[in-house]
CSV table of N, CA and C and ligand atoms in Angstrom, one decimal:
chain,number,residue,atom,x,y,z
E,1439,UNK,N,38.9,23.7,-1.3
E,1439,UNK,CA,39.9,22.7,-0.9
E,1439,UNK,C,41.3,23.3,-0.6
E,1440,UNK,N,41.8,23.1,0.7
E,1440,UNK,CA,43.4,23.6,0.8
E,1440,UNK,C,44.4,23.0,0.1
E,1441,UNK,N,45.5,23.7,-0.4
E,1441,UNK,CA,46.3,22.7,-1.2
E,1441,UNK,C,47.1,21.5,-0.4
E,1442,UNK,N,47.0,21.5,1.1
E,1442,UNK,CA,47.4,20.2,1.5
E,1442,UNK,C,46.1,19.0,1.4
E,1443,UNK,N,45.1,19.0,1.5
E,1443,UNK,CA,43.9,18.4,0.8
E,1443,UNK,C,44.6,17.9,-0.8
E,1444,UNK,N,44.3,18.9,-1.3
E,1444,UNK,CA,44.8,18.3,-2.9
E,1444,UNK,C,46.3,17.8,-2.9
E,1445,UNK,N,47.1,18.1,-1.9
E,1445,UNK,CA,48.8,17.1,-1.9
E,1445,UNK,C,48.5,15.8,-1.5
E,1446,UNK,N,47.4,15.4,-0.7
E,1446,UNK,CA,46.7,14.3,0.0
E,1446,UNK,C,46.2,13.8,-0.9
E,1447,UNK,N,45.5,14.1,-1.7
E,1447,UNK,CA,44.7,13.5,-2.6
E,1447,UNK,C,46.1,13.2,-3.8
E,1448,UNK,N,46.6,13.9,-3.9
E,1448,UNK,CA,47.6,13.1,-5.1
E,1448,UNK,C,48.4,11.8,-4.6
E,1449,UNK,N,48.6,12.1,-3.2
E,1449,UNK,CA,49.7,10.9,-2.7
E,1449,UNK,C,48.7,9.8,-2.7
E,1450,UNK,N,47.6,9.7,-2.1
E,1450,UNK,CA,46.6,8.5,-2.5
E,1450,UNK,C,46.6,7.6,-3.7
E,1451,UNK,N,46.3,8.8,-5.0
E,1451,UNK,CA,46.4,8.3,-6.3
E,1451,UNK,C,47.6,7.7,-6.6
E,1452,UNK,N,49.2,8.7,-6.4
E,1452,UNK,CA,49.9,8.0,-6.3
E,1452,UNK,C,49.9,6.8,-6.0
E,1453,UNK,N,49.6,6.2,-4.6
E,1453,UNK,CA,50.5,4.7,-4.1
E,1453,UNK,C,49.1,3.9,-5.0
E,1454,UNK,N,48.1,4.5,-5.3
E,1454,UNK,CA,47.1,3.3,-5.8
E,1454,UNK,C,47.0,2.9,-6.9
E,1455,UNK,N,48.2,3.8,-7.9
E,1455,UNK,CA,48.1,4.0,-9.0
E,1455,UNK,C,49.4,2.6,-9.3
E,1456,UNK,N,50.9,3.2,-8.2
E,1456,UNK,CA,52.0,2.3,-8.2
E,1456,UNK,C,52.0,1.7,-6.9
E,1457,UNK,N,51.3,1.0,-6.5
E,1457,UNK,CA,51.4,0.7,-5.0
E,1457,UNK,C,52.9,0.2,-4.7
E,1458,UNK,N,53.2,0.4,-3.7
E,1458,UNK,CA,54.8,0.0,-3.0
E,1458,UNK,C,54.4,-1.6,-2.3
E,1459,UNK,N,55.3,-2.0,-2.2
E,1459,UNK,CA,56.0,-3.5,-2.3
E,1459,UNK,C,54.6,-4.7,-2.1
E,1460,UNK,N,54.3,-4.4,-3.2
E,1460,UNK,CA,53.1,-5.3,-4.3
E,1460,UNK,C,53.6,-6.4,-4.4
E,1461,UNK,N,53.0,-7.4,-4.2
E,1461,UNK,CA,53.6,-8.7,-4.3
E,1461,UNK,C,54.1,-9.3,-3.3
E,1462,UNK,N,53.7,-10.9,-3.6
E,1462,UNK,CA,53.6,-11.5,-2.3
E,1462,UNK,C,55.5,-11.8,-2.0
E,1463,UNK,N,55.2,-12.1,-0.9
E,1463,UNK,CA,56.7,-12.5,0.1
E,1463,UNK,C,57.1,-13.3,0.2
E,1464,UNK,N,58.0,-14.4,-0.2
E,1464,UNK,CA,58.5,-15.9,0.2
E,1464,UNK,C,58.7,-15.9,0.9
E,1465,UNK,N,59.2,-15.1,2.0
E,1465,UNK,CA,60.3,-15.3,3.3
E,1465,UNK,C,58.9,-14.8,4.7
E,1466,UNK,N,57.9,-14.7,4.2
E,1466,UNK,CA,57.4,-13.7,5.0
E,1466,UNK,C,56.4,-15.4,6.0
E,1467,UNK,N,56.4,-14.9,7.3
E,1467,UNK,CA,56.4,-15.8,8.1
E,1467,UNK,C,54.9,-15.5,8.9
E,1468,UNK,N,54.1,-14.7,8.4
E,1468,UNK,CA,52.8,-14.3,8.8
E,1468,UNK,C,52.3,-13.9,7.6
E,1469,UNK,N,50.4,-14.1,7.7
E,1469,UNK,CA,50.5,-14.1,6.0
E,1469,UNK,C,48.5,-14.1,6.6
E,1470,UNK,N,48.0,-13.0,5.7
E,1470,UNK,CA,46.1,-12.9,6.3
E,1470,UNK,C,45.6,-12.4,4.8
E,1471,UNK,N,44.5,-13.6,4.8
E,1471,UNK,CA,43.4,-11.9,4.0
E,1471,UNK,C,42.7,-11.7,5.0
E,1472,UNK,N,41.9,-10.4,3.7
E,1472,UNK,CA,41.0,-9.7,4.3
E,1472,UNK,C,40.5,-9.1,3.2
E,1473,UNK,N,39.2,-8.8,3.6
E,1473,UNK,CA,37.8,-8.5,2.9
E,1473,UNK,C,36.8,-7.7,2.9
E,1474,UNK,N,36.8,-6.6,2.2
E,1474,UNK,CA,35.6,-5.7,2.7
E,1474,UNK,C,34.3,-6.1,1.5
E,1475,UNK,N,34.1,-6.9,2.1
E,1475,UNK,CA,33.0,-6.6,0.6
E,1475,UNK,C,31.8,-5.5,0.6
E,1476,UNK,N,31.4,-4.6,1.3
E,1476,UNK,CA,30.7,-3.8,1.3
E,1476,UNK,C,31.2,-3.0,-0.2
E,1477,UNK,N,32.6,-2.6,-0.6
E,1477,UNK,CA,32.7,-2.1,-1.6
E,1477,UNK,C,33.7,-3.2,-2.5
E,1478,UNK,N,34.0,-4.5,-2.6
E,1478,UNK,CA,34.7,-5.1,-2.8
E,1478,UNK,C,35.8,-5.3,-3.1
E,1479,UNK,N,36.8,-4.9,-2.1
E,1479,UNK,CA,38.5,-4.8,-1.7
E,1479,UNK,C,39.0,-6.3,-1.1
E,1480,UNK,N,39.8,-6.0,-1.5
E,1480,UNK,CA,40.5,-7.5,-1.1
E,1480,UNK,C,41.9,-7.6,-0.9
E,1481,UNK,N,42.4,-8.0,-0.2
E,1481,UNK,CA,43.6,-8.1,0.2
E,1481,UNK,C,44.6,-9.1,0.7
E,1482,UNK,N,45.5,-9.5,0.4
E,1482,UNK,CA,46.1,-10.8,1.2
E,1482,UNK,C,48.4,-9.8,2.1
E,1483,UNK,N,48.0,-9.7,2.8
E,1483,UNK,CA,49.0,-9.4,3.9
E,1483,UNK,C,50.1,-10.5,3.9
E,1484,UNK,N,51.5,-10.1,3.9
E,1484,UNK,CA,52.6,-10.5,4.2
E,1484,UNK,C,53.5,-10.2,4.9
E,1485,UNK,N,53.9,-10.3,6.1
E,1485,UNK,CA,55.2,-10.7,6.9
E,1485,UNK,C,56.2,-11.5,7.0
E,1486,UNK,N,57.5,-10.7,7.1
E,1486,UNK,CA,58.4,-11.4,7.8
E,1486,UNK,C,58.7,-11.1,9.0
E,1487,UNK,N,58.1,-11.3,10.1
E,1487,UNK,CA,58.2,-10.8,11.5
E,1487,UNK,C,59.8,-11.6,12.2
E,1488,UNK,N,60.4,-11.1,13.0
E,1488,UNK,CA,61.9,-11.5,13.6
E,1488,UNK,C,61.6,-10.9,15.0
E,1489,UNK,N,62.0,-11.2,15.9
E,1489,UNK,CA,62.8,-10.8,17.0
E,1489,UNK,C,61.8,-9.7,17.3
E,1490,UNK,N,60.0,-9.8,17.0
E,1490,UNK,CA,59.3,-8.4,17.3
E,1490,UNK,C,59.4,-7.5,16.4
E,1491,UNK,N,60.0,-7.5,15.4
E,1491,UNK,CA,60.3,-6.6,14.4
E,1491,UNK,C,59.6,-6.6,13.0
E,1492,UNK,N,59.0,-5.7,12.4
E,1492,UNK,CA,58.4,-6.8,11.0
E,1492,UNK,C,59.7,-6.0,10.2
E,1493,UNK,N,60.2,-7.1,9.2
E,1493,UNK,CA,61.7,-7.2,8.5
E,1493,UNK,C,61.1,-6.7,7.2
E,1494,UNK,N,60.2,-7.5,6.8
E,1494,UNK,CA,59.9,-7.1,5.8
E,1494,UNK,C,58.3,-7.0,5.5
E,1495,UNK,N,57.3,-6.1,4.8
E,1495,UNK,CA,56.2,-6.4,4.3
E,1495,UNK,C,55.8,-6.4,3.2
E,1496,UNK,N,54.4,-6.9,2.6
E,1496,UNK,CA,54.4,-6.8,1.3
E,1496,UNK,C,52.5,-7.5,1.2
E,1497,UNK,N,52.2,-7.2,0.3
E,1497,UNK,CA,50.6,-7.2,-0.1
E,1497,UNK,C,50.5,-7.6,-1.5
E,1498,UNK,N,49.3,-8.4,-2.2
E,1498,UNK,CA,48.5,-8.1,-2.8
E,1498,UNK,C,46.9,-7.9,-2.4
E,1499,UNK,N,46.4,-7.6,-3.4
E,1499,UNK,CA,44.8,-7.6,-3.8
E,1499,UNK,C,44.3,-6.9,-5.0
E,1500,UNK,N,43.1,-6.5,-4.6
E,1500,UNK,CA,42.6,-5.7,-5.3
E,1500,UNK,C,41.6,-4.8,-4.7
E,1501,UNK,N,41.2,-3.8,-5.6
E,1501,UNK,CA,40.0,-3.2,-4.9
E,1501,UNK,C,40.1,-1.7,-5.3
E,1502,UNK,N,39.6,-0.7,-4.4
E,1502,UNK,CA,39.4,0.7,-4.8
E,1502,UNK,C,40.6,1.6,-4.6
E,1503,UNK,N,40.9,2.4,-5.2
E,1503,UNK,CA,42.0,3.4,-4.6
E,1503,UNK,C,42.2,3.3,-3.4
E,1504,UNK,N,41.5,4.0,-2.6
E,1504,UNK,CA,41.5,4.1,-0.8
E,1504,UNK,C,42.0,3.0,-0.3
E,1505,UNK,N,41.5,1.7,-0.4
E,1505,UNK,CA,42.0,0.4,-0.2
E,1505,UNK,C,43.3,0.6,-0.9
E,1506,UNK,N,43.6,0.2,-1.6
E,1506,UNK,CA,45.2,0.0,-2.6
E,1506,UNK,C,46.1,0.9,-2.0
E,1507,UNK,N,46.1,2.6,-1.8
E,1507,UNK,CA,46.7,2.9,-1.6
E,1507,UNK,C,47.1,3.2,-0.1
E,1508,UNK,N,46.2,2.5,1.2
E,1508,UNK,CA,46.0,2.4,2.0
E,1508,UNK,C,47.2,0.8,2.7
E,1509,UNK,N,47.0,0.1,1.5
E,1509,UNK,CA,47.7,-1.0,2.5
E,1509,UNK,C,49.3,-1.2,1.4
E,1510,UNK,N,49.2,0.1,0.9
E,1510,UNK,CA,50.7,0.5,0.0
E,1510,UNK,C,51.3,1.5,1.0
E,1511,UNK,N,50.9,2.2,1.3
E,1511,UNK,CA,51.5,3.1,2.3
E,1511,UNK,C,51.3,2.4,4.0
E,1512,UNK,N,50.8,1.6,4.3
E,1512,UNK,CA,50.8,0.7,5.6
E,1512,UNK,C,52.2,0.0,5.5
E,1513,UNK,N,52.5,-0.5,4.1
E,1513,UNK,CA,53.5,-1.6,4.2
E,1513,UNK,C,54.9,-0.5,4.2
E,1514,UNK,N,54.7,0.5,4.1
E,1514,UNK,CA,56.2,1.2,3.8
E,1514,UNK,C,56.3,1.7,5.4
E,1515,UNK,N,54.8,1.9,6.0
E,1515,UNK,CA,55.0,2.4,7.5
E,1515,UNK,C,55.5,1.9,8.6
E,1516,UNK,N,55.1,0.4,8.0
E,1516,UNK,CA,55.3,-0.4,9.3
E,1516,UNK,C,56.9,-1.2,9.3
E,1517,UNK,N,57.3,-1.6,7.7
E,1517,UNK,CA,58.5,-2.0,7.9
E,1517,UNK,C,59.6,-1.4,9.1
E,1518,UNK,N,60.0,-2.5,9.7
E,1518,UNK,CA,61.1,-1.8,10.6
E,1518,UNK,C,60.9,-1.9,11.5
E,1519,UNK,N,59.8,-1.6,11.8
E,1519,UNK,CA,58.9,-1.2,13.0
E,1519,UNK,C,58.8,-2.5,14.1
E,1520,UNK,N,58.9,-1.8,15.1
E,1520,UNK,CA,58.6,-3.3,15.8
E,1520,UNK,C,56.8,-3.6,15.8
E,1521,UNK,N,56.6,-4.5,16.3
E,1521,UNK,CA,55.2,-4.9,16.3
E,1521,UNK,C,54.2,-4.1,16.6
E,1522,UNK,N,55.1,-3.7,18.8
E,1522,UNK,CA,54.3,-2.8,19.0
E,1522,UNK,C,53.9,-1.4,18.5
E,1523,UNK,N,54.8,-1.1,17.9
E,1523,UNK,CA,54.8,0.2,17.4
E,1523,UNK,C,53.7,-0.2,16.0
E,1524,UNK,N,53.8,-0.6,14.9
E,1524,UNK,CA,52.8,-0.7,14.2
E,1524,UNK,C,51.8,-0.8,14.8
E,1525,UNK,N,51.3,-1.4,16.0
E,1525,UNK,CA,49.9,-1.8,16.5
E,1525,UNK,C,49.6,-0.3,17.1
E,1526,UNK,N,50.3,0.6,17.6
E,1526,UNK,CA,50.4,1.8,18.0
E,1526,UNK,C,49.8,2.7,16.9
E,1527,UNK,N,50.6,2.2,15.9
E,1527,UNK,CA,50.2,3.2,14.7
E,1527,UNK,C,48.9,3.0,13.8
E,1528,UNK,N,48.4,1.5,14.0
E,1528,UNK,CA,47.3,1.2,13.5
E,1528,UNK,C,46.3,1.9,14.2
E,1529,UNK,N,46.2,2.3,15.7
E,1529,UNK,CA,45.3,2.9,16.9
E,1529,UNK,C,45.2,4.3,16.5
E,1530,UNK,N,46.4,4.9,15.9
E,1530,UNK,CA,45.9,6.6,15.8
E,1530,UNK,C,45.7,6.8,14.3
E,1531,UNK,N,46.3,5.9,13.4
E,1531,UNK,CA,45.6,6.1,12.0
E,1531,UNK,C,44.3,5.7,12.1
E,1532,UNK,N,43.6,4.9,12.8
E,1532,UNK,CA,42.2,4.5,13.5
E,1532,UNK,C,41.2,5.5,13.3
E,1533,UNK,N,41.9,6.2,14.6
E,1533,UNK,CA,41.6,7.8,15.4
E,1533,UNK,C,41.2,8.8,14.0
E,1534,UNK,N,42.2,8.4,13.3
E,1534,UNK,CA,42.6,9.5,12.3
E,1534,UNK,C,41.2,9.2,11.6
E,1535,UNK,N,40.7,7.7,10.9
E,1535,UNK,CA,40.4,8.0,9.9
E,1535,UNK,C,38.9,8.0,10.1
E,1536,UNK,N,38.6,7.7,11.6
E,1536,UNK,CA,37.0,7.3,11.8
E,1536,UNK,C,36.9,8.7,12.9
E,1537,UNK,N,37.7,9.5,13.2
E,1537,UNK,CA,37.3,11.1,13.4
E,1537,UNK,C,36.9,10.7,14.4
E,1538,UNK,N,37.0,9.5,15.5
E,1538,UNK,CA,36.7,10.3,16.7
E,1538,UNK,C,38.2,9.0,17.7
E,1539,UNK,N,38.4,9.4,19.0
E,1539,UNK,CA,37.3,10.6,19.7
E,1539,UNK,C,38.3,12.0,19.6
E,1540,UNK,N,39.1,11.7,19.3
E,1540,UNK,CA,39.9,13.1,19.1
E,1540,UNK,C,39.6,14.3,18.5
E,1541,UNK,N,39.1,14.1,17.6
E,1541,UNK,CA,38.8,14.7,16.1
E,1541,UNK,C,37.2,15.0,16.6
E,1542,UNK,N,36.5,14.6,17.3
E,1542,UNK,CA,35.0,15.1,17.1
E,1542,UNK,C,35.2,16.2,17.4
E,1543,UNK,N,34.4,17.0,16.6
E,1543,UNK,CA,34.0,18.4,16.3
E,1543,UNK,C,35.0,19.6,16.1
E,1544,UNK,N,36.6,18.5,15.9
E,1544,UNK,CA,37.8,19.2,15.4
E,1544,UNK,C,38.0,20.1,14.5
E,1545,UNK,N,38.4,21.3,14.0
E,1545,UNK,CA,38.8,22.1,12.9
E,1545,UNK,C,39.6,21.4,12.2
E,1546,UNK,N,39.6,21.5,10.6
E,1546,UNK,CA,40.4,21.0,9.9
E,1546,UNK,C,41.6,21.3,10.4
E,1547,UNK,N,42.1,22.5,10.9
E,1547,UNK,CA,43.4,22.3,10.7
E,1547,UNK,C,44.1,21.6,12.1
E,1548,UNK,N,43.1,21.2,12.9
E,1548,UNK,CA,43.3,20.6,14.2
E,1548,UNK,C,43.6,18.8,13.5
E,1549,UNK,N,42.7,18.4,12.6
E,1549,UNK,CA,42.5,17.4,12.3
E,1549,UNK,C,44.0,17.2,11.7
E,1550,UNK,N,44.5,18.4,10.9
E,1550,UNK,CA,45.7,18.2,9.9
E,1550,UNK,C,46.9,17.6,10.5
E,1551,UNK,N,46.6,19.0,12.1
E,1551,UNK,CA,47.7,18.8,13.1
E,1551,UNK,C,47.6,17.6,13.9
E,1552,UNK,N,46.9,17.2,14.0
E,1552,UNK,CA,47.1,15.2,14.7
E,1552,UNK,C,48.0,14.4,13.6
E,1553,UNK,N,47.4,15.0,11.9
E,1553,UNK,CA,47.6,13.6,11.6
E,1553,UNK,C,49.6,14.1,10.9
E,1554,UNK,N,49.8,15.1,11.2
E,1554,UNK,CA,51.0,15.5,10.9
E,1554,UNK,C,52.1,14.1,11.3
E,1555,UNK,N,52.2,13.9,12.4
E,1555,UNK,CA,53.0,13.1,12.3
E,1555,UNK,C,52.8,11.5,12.5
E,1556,UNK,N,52.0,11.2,11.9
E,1556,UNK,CA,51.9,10.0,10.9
E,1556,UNK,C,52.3,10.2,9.7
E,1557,UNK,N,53.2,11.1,9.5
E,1557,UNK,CA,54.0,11.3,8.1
E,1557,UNK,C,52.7,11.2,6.8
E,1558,UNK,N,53.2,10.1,5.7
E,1558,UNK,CA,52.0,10.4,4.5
E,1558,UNK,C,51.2,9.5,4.9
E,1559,UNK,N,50.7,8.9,6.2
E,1559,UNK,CA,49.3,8.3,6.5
E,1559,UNK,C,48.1,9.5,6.8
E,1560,UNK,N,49.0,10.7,7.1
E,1560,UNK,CA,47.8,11.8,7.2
E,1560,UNK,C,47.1,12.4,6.0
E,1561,UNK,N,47.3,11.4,4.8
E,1561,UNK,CA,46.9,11.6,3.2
E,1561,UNK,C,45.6,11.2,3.7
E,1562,UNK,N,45.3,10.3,4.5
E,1562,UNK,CA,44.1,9.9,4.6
E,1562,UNK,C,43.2,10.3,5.7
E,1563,UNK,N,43.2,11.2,6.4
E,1563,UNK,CA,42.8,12.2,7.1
E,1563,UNK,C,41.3,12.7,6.9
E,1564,UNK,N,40.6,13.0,5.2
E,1564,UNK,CA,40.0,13.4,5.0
E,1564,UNK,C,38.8,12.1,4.7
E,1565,UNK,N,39.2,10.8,4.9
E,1565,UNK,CA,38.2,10.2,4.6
E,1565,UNK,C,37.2,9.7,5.9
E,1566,UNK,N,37.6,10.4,7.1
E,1566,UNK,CA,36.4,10.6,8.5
E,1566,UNK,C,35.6,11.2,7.8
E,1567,UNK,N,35.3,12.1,6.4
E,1567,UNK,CA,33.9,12.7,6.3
E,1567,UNK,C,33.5,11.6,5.3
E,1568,UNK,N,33.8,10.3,4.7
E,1568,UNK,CA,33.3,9.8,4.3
E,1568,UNK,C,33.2,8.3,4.8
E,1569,UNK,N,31.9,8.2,5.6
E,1569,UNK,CA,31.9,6.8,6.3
E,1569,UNK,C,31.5,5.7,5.5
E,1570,UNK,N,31.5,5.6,4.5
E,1570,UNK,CA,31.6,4.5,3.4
E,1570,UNK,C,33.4,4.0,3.2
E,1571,UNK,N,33.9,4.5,3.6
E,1571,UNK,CA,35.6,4.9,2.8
E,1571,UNK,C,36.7,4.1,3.7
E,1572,UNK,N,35.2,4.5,5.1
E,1572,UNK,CA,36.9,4.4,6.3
E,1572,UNK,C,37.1,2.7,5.9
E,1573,UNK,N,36.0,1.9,5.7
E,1573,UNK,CA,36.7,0.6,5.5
E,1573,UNK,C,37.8,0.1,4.7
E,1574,UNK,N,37.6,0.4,4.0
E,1574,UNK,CA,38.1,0.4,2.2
E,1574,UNK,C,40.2,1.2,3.0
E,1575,UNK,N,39.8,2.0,4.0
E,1575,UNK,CA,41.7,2.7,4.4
E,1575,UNK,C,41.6,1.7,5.5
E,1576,UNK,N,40.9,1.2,6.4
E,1576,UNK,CA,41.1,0.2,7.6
E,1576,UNK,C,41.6,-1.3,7.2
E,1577,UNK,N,41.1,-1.5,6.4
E,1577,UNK,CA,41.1,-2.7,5.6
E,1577,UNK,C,42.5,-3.5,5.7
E,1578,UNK,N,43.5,-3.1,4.9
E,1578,UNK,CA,44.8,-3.6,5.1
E,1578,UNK,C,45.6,-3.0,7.3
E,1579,UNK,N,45.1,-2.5,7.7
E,1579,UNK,CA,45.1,-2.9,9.6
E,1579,UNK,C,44.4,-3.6,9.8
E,1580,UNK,N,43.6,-3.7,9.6
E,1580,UNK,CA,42.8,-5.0,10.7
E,1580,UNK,C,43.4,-6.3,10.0
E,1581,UNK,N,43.9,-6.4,8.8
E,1581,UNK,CA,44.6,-7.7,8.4
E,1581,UNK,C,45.6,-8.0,9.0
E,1582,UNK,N,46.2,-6.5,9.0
E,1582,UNK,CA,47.9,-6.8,9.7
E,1582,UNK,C,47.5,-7.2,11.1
E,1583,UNK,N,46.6,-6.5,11.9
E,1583,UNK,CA,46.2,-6.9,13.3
E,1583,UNK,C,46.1,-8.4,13.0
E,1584,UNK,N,45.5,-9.0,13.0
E,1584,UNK,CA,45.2,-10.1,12.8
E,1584,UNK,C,46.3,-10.9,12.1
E,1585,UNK,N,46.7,-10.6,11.4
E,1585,UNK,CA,48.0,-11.2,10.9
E,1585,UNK,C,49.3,-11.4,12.3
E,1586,UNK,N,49.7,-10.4,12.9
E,1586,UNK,CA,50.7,-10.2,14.1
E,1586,UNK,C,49.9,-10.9,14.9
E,1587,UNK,N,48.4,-11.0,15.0
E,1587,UNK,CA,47.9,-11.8,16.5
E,1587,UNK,C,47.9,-12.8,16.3
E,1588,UNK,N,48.2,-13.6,14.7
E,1588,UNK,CA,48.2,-14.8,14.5
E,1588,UNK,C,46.8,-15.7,14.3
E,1589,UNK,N,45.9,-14.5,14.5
E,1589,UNK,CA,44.5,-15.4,13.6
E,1589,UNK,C,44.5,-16.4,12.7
E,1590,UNK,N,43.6,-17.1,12.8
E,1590,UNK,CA,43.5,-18.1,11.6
E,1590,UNK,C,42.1,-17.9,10.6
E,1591,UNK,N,41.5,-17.3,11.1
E,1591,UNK,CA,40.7,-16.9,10.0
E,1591,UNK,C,40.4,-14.9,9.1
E,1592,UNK,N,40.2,-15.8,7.8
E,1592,UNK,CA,40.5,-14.4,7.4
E,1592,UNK,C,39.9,-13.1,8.1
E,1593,UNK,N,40.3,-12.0,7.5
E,1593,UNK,CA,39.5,-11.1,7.9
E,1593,UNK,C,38.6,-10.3,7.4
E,1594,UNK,N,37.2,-10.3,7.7
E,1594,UNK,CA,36.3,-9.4,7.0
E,1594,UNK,C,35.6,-7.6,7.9
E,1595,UNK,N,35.8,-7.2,7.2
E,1595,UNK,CA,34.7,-5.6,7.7
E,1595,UNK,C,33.4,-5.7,8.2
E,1596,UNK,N,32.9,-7.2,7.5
E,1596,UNK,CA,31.2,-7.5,7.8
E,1596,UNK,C,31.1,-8.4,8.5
E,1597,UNK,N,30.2,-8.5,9.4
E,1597,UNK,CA,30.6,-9.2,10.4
E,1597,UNK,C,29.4,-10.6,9.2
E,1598,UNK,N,30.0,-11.8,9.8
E,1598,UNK,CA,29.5,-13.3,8.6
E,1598,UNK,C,28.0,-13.2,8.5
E,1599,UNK,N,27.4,-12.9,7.6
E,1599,UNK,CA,26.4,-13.2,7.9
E,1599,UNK,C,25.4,-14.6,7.9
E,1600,UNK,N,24.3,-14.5,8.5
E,1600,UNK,CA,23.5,-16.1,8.9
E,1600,UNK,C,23.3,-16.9,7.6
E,1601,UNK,N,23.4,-16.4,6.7
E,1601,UNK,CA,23.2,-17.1,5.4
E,1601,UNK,C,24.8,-18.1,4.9
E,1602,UNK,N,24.1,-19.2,4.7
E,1602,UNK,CA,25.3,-20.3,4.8
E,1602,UNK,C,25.5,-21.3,6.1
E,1603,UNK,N,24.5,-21.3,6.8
E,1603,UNK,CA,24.0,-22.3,7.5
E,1603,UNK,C,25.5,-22.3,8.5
E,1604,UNK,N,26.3,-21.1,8.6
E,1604,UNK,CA,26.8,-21.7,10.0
E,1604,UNK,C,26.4,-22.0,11.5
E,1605,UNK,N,26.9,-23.3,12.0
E,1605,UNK,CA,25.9,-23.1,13.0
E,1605,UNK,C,26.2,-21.9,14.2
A,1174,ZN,ZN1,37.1,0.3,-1.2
């Protein structure tokens, strides 16, 4: 394992351990869960979106490292940010974490070099070799997508299944 691997691996533990701005939002004006139950993560998303801008963000849930520290480091990425740009950044941490199409048959240090400037979202870089995982880091994006698109129903990883008589 190279020691940027193991610097990756600690920033993970880090935010999962202290996640950043935990706790829900008064002011926040968009607002999603979201659900992976394949490993059972859970999440509920907060915005204060302005003028295209999100002002402020913030989360709870629960769930596994990957998840936790995944939508603790999203909320620090995106503050500020205008919309589009988060939605920009959701598309290559995407890229990043499901390894293609960029990344197919990439050298690690090719992989490193994409995820370089996504600052410490490239902590999560290594979880394309684990396809159980990518949900569990996707998990808090696809909330926030859906949260900025203004969905109204939550968000899940699995798609509903037929059980529970919807028609
Ligand atoms: Zn998980």
């Amino acid at each position: 394992m190279s020691d940027l691997r193991e610097l990756y691996q600690e920033v993970i533990l880090d935010h999962s351990k202290r996640p950043r701005n935990f706790g829900e939002l008064p002011e926040a004006n968009r607002q999603m869960d979201g659900r992976n139950p394949l490993c059972g993560d859970k999440t509920t998303i907060y915005l204060k979106v302005e003028d295209g801008v999100v002002r402020e963000a913030g989360f709870v849930g629960s769930g596994c490292s990957i998840s936790m520290a995944s939508a603790s480091m999203m909320t620090e990425a995106i503050k500020g940010h205008t919309v589009e740009e988060a939605e920009a950044l959701f598309r290559r941490f995407h890229d990043l974490i499901t390894g293609s199409p960029m990344n197919a048959g990439a050298s690690e240090d090719r992989v490193l070099e994409q995820g370089r400037d996504l600052g410490k979202l490239a902590a999560f870089s290594g979880v394309c070799e684990y396809p159980a995982r990518v949900k569990c880091a996707a998990l808090a994006w696809h909330t926030l997508k859906a949260a900025i698109e203004g969905q109204t129903d939550a968000v899940t990883t699995e798609k509903p299944s037929s059980e529970g008589g919807r028609p």
